[in-house]
JSON list of C-alpha atoms in Angstrom, two decimals:
[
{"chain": "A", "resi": 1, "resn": "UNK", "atom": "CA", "xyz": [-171.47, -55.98, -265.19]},
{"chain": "A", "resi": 2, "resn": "UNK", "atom": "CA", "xyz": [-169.88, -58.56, -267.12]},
{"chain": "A", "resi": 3, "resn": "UNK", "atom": "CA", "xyz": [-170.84, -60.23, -270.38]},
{"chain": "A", "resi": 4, "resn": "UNK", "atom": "CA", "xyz": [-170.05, -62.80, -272.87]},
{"chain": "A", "resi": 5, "resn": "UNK", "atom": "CA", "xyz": [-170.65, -62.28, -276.50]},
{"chain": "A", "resi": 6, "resn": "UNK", "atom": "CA", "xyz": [-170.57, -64.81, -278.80]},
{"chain": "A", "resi": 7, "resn": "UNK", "atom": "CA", "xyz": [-171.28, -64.15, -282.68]},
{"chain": "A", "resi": 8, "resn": "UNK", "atom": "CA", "xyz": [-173.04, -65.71, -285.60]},
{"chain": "A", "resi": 9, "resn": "UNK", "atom": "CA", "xyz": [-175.19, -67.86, -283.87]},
{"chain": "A", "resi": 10, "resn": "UNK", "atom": "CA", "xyz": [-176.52, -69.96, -286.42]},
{"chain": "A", "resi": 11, "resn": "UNK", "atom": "CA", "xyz": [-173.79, -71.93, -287.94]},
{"chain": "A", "resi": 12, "resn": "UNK", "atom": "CA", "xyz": [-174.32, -74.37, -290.68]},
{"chain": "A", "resi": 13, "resn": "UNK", "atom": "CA", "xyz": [-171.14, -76.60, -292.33]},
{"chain": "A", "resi": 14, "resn": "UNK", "atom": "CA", "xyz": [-170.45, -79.76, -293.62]},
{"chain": "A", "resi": 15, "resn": "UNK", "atom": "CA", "xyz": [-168.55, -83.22, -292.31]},
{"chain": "A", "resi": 16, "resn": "UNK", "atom": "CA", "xyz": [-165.11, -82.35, -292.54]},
{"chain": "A", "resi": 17, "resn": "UNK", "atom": "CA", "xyz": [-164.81, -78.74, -292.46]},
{"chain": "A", "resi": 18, "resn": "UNK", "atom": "CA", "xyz": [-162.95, -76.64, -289.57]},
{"chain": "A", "resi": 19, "resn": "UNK", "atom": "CA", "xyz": [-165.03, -74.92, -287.13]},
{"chain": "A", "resi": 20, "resn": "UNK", "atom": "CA", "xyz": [-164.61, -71.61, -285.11]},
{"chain": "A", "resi": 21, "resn": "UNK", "atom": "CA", "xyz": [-166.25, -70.03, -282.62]},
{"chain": "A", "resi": 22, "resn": "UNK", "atom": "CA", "xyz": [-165.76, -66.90, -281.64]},
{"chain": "A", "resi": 23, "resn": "UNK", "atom": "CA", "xyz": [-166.12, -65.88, -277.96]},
{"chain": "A", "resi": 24, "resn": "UNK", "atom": "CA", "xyz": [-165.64, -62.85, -275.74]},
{"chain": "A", "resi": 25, "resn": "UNK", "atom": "CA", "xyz": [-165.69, -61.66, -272.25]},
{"chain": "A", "resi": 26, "resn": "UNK", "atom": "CA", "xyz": [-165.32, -58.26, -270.51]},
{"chain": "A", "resi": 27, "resn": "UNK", "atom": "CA", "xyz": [-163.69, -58.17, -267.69]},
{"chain": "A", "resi": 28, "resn": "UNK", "atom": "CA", "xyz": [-161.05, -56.49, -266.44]},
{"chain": "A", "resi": 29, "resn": "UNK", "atom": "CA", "xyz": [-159.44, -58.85, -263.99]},
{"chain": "A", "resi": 30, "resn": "UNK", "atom": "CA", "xyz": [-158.67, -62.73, -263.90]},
{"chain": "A", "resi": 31, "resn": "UNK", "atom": "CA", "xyz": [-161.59, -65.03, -265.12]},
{"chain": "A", "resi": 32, "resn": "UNK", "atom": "CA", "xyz": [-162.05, -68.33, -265.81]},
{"chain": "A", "resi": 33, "resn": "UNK", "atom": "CA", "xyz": [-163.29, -69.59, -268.81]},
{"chain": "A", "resi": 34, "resn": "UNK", "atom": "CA", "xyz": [-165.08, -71.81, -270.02]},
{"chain": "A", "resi": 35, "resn": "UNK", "atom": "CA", "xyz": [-166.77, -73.87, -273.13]},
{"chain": "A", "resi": 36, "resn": "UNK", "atom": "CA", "xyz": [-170.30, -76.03, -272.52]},
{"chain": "A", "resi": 37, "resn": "UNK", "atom": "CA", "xyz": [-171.64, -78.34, -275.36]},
{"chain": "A", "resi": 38, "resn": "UNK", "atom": "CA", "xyz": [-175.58, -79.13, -275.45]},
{"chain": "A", "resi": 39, "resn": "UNK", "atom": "CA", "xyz": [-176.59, -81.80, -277.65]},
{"chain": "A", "resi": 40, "resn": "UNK", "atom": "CA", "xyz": [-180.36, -81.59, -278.58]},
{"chain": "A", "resi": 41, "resn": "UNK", "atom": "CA", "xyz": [-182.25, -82.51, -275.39]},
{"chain": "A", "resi": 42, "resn": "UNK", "atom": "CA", "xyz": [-179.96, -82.96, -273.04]},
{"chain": "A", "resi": 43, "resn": "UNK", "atom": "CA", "xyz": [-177.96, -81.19, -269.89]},
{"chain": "A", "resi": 44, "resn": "UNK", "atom": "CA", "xyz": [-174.70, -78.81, -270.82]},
{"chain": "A", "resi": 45, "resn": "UNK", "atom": "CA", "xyz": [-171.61, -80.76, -270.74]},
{"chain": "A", "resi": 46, "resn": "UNK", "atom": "CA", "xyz": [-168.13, -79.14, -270.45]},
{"chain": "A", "resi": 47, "resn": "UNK", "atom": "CA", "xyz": [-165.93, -79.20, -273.20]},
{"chain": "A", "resi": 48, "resn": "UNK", "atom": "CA", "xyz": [-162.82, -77.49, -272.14]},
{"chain": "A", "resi": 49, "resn": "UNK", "atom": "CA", "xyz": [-161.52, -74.83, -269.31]},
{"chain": "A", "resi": 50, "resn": "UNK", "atom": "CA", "xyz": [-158.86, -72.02, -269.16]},
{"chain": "A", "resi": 51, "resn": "UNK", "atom": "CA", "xyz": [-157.94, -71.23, -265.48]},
{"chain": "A", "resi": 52, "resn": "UNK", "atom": "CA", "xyz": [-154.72, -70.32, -265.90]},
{"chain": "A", "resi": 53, "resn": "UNK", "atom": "CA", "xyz": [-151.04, -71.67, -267.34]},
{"chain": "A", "resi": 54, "resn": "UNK", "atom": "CA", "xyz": [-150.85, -72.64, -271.22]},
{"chain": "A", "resi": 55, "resn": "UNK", "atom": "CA", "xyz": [-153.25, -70.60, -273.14]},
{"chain": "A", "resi": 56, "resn": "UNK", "atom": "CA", "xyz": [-153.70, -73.38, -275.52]},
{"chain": "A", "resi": 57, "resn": "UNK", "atom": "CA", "xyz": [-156.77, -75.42, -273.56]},
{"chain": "A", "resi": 58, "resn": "UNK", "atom": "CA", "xyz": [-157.40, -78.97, -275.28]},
{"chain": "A", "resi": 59, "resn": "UNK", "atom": "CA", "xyz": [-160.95, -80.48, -274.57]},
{"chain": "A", "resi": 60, "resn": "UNK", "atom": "CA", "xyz": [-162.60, -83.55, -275.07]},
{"chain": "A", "resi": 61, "resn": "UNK", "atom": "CA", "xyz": [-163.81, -84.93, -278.56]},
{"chain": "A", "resi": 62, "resn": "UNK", "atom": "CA", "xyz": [-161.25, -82.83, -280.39]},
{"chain": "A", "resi": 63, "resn": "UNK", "atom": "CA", "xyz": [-161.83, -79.04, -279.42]},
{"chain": "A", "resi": 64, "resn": "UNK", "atom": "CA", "xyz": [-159.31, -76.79, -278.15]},
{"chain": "A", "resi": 65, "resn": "UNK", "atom": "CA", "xyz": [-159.88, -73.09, -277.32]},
{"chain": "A", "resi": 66, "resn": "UNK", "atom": "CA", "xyz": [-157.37, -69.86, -277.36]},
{"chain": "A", "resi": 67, "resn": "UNK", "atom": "CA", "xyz": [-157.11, -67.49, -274.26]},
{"chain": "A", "resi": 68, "resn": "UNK", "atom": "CA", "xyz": [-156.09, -64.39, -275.67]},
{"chain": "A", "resi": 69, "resn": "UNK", "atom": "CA", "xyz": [-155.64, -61.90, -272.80]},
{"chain": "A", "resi": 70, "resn": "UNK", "atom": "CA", "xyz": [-154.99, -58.79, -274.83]},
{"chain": "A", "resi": 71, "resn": "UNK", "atom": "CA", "xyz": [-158.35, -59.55, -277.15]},
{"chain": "A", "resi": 72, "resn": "UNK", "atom": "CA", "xyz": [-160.68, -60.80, -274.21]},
{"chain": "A", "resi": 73, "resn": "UNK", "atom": "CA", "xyz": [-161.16, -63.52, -276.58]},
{"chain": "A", "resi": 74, "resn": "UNK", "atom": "CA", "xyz": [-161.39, -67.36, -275.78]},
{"chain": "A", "resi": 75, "resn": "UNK", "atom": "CA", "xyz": [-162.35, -68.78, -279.45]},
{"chain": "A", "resi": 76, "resn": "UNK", "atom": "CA", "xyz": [-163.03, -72.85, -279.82]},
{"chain": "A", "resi": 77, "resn": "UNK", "atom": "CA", "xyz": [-162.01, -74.90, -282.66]},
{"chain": "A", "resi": 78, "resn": "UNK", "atom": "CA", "xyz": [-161.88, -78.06, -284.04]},
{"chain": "A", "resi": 79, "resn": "UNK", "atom": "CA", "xyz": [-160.44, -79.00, -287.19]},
{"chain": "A", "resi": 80, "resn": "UNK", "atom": "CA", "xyz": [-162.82, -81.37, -288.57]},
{"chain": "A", "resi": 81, "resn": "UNK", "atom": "CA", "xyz": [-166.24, -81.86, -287.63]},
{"chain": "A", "resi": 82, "resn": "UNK", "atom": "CA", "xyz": [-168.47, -84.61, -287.11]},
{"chain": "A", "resi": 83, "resn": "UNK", "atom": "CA", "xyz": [-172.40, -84.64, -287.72]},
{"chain": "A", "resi": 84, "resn": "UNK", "atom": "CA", "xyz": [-172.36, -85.82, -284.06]},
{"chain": "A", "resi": 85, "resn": "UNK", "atom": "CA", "xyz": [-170.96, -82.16, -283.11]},
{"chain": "A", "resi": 86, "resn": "UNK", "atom": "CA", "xyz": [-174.41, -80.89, -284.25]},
{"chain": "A", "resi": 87, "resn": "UNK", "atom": "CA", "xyz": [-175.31, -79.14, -280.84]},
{"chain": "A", "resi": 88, "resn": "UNK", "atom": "CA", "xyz": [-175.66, -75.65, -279.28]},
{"chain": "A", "resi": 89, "resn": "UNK", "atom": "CA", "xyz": [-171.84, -74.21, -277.69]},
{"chain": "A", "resi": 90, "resn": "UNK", "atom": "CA", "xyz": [-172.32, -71.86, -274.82]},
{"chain": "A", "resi": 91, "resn": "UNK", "atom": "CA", "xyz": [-169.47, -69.62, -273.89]},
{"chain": "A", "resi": 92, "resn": "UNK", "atom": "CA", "xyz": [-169.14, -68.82, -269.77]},
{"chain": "A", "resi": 93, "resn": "UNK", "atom": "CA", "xyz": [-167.30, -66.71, -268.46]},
{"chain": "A", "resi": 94, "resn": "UNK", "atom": "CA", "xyz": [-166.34, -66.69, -264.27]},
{"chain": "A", "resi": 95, "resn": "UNK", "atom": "CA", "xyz": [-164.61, -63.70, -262.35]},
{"chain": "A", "resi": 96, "resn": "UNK", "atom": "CA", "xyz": [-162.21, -65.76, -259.64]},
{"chain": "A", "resi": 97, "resn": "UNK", "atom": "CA", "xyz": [-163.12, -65.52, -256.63]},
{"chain": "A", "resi": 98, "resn": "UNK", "atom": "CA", "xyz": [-166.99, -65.33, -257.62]},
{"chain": "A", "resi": 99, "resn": "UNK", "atom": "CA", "xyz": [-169.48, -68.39, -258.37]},
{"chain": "A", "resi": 100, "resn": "UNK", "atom": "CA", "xyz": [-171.91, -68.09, -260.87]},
{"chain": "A", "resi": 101, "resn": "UNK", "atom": "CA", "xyz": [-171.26, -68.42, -264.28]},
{"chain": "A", "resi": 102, "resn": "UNK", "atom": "CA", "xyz": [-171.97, -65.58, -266.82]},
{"chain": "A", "resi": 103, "resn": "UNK", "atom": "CA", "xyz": [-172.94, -67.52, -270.39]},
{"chain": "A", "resi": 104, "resn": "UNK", "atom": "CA", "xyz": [-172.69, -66.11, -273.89]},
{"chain": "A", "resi": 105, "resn": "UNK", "atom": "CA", "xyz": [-176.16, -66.49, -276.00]},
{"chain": "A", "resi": 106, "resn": "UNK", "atom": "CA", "xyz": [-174.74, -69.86, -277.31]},
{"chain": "A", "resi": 107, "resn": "UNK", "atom": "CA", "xyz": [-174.14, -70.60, -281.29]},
{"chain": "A", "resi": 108, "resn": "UNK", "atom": "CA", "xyz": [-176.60, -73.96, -282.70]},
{"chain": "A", "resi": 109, "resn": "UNK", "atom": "CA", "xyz": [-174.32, -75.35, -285.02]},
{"chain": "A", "resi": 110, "resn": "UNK", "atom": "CA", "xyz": [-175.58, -77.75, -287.05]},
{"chain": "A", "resi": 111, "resn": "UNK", "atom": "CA", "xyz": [-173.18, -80.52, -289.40]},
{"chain": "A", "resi": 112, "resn": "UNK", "atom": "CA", "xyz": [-174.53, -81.57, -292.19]},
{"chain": "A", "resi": 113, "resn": "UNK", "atom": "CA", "xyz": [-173.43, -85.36, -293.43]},
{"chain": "B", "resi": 1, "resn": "UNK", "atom": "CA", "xyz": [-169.78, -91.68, -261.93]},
{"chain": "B", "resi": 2, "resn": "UNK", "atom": "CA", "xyz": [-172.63, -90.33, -260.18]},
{"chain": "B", "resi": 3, "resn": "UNK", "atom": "CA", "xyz": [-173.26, -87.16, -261.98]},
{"chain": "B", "resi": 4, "resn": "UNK", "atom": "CA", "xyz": [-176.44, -84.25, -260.58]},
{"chain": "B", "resi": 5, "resn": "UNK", "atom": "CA", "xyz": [-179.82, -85.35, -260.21]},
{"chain": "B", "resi": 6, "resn": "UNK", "atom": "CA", "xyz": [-182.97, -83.19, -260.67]},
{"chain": "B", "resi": 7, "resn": "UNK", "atom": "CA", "xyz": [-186.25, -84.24, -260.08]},
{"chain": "B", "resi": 8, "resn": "UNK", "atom": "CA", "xyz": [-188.87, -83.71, -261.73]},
{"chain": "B", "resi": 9, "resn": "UNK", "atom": "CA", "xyz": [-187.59, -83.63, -265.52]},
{"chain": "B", "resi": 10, "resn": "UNK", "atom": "CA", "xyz": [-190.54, -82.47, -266.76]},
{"chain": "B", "resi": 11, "resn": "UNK", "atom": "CA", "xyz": [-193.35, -80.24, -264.83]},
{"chain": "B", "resi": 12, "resn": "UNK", "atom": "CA", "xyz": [-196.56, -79.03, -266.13]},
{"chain": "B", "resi": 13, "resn": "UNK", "atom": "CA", "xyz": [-198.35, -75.78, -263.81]},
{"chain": "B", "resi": 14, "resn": "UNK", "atom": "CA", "xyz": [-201.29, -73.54, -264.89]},
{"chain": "B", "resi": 15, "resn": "UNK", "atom": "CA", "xyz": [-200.62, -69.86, -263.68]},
{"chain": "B", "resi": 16, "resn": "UNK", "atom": "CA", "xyz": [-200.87, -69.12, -260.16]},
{"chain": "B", "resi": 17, "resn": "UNK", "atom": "CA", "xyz": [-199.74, -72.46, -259.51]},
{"chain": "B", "resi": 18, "resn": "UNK", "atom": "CA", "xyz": [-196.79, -73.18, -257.30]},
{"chain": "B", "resi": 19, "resn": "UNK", "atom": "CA", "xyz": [-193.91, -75.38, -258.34]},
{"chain": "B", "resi": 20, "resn": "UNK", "atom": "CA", "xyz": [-190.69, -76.79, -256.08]},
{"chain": "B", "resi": 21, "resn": "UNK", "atom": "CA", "xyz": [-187.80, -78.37, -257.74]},
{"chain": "B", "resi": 22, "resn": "UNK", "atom": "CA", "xyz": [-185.06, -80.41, -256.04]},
{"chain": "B", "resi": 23, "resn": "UNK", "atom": "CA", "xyz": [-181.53, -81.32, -256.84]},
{"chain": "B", "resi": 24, "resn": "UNK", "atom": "CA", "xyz": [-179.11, -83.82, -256.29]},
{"chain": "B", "resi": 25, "resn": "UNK", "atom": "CA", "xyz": [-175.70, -82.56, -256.27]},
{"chain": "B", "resi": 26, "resn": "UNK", "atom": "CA", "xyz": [-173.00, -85.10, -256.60]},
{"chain": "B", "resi": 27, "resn": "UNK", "atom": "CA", "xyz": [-171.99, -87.50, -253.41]},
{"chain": "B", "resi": 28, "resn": "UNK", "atom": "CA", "xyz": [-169.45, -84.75, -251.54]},
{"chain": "B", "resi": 29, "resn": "UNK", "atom": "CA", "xyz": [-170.25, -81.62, -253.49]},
{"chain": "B", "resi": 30, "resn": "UNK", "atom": "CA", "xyz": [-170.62, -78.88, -250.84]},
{"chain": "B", "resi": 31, "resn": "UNK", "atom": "CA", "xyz": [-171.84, -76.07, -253.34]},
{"chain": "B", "resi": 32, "resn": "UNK", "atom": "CA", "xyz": [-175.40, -76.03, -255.22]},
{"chain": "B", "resi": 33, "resn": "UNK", "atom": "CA", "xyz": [-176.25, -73.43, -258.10]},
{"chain": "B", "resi": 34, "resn": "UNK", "atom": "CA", "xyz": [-179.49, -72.71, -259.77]},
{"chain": "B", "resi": 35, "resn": "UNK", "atom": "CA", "xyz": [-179.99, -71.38, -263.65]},
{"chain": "B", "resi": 36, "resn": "UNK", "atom": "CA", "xyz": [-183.13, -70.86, -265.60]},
{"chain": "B", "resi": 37, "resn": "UNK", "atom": "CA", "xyz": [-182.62, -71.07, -269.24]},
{"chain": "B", "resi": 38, "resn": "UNK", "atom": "CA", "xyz": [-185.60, -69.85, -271.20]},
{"chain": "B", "resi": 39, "resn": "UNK", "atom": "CA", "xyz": [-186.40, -70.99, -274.98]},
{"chain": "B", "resi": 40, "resn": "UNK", "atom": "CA", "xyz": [-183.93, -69.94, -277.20]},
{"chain": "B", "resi": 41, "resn": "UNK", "atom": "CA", "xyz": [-181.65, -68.16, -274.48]},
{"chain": "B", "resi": 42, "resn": "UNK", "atom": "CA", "xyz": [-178.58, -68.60, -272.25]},
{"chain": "B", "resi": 43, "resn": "UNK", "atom": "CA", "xyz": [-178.58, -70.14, -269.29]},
{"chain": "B", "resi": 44, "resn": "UNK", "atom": "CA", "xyz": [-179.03, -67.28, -266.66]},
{"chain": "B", "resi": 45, "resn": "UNK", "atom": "CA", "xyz": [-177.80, -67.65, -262.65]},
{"chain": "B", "resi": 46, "resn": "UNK", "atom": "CA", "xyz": [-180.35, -67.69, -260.47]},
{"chain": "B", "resi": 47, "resn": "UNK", "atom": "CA", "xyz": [-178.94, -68.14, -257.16]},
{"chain": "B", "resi": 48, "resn": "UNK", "atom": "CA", "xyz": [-176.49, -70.34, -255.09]},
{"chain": "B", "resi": 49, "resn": "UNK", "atom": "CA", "xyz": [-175.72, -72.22, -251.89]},
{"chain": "B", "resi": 50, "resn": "UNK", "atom": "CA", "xyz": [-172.58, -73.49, -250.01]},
{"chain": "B", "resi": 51, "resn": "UNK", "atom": "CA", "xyz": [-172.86, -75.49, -246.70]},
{"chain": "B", "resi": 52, "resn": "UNK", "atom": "CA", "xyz": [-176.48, -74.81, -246.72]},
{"chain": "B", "resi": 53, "resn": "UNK", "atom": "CA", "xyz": [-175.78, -70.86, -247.03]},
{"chain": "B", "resi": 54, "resn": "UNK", "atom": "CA", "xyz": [-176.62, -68.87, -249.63]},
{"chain": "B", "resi": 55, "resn": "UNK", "atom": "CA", "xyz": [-173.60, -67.40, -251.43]},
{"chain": "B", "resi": 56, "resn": "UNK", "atom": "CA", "xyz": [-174.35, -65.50, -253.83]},
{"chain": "B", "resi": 57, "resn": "UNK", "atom": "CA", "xyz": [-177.81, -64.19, -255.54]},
{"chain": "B", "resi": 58, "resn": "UNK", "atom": "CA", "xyz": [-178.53, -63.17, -259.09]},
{"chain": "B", "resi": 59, "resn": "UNK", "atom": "CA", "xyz": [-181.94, -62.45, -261.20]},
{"chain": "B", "resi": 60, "resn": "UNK", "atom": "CA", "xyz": [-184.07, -64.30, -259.19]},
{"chain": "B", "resi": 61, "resn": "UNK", "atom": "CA", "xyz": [-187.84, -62.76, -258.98]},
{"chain": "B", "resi": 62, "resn": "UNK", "atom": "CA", "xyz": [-188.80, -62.64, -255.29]},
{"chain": "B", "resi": 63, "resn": "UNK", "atom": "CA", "xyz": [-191.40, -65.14, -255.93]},
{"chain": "B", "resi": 64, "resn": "UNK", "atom": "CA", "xyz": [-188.89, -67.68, -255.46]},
{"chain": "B", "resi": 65, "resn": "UNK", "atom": "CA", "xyz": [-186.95, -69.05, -252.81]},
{"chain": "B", "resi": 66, "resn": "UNK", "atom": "CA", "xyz": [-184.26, -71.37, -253.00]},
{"chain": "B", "resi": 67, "resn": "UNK", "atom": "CA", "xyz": [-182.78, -73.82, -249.95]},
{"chain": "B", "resi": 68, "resn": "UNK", "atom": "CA", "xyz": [-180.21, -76.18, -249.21]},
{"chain": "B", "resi": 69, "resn": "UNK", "atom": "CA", "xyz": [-180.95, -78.79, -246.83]},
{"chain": "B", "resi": 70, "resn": "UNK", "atom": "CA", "xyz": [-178.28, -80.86, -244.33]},
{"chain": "B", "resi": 71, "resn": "UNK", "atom": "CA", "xyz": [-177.81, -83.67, -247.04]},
{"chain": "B", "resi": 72, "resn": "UNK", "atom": "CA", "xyz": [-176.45, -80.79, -248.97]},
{"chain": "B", "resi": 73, "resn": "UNK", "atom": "CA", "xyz": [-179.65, -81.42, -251.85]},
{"chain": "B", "resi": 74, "resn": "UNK", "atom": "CA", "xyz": [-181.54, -78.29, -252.75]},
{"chain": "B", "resi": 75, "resn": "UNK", "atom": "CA", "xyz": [-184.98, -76.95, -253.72]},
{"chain": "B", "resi": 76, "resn": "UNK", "atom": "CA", "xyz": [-186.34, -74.27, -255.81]},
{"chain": "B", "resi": 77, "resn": "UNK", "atom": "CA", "xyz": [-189.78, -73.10, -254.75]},
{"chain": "B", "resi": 78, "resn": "UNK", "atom": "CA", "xyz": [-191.71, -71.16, -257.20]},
{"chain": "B", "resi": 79, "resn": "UNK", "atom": "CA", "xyz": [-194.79, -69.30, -256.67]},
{"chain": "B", "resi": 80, "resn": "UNK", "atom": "CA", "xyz": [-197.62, -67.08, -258.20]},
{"chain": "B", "resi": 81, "resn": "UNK", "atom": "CA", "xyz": [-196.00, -68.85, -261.39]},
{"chain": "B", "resi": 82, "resn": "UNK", "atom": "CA", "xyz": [-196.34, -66.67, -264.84]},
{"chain": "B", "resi": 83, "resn": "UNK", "atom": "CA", "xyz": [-195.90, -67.80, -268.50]},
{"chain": "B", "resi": 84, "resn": "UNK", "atom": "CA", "xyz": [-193.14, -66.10, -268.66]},
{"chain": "B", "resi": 85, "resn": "UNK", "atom": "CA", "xyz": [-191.40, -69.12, -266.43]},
{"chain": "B", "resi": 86, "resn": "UNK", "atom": "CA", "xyz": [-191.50, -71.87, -268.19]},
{"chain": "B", "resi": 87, "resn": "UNK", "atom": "CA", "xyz": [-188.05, -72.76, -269.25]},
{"chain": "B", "resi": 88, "resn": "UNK", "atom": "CA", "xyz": [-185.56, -75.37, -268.23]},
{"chain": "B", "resi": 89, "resn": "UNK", "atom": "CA", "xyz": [-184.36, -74.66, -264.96]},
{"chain": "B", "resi": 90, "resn": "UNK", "atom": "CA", "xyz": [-180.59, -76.44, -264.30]},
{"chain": "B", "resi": 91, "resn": "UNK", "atom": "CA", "xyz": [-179.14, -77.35, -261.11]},
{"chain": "B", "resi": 92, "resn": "UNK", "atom": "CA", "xyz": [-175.06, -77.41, -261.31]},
{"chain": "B", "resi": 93, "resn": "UNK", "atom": "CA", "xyz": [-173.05, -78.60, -258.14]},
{"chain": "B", "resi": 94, "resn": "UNK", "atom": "CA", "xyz": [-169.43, -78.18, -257.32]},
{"chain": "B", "resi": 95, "resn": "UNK", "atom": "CA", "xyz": [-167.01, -79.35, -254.43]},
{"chain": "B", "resi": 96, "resn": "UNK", "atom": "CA", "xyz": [-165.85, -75.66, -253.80]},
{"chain": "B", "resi": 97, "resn": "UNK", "atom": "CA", "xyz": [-164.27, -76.13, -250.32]},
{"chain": "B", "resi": 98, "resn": "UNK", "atom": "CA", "xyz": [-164.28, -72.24, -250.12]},
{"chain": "B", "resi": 99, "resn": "UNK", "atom": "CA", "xyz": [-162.17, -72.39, -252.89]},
{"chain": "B", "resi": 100, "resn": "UNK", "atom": "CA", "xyz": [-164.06, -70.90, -256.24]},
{"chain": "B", "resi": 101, "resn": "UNK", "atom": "CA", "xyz": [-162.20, -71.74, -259.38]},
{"chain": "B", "resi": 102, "resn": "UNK", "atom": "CA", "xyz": [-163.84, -75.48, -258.56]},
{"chain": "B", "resi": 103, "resn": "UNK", "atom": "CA", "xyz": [-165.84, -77.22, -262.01]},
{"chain": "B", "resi": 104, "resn": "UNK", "atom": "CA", "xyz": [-169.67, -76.77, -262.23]},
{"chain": "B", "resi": 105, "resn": "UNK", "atom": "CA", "xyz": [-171.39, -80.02, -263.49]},
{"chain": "B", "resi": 106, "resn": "UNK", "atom": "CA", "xyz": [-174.79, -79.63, -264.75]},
{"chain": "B", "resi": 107, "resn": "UNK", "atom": "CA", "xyz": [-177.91, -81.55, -264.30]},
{"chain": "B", "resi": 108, "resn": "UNK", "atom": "CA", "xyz": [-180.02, -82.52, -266.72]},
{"chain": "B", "resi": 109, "resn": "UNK", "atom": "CA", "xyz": [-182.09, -79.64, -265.80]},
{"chain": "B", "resi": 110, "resn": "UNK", "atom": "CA", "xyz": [-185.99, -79.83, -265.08]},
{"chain": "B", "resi": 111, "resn": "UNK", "atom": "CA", "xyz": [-188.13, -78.49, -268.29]},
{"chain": "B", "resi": 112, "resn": "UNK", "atom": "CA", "xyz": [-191.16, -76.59, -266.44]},
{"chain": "B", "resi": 113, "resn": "UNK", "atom": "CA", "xyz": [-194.24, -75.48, -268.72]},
{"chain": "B", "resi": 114, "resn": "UNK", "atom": "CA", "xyz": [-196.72, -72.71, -267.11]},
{"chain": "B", "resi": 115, "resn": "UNK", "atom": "CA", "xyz": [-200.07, -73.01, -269.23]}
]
């Protein structure tokens, strides 16, 4: 069965510094992946996707994410953060060819003014 | 942009009760999916329809059932419900065409509370 495993979910930093998030899937064969944002109360938004093409995925408010094939990683980043990116990140994860969506246990990261 | 409507937001059941929860996919979105998120956990797939089919079935006790009507909105019926599920239950929709690499947009989900 395939799983997404995302690590340290508690993440606590300060306006300004560079955030990481580490993601990853296994599964042998093409996926799609993806990154959902929940701000406190409200309905998962998507952030970026990685179907296929440039491994270098740039999202909305300043993420970007990293397919690596050879790691089964697809990490998120943003350079600076905002207090407004205070909110939980959910990895997914989608075999082609199949619908549902297979999430990671989601970090809360929380940015401190 | 008209984005996925579930109705209610917010449900309150005592045990035993039964519950049924509709969505609204977006205007021209043929596929409907259901996921139950439960306090402090990841969303988890539930089950799924396309052109009022189902297509594809995940942890879903067998005291629900889960339809998709002509208008291509959905319901979730729960029965016999436990503690155990309250959580917030999201619909996503997507205009998948047969094709399935298609973009799931979420609802703002339906927060039920079993007492």
């Amino acid at each position: 069965a395939q799983s997404v495993s995302q690590h340290n979910h508690h993440v606590i930093l300060s306006e300004a510094a560079s955030l990481e998030l580490g993601c990853n899937y296994s599964y042998g064969g093409t996926v799609n992946l993806f990154w959902y944002v929940q701000y406190p109360g409200q309905h998962l938004q998507l952030l970026l996707k990685y179907f296929s093409g440039d491994p270098l995925v740039k999202g909305i408010k300043g993420f970007e994410a990293e397919f690596i094939k050879s790691k089964f990683s697809f990490n998120l980043r943003k350079p600076s953060v905002q207090w407004s990116d205070t909110a939980e990140y959910f990895c997914a994860a989608r075999p082609y060819g199949n619908n549902r969506l297979a999430f990671g246990k989601g970090n809360q990261v929380v940015v401190i003014p | 942009a008209a984005g996925v409507i579930q109705s209610p937001r917010h449900l309150i059941k005592e045990k035993r009760e039964t519950a049924t929860l509709k969505c609204y996919p977006i205007p021209r979105h043929d596929t409907v999916y259901w996921y139950q998120q439960g306090p402090g956990q990841d969303p988890q797939f539930l089950i799924s329809f396309y052109e009022k089919m189902q297509s594809d079935k995940g942890s879903i006790p067998d005291r629900f059932s889960a339809q998709q009507f002509s208008d291509y909105h959905s319901e979730l019926n729960m029965s016999s419900l436990e503690l155990g599920d309250s959580a917030l239950y999201f619909c996503a929709s997507s205009s998948t065409g047969g094709d399935t690499s298609q973009q799931q947009y979420f609802g703002p989900g339906t927060r039920l509370t079993v007492t």
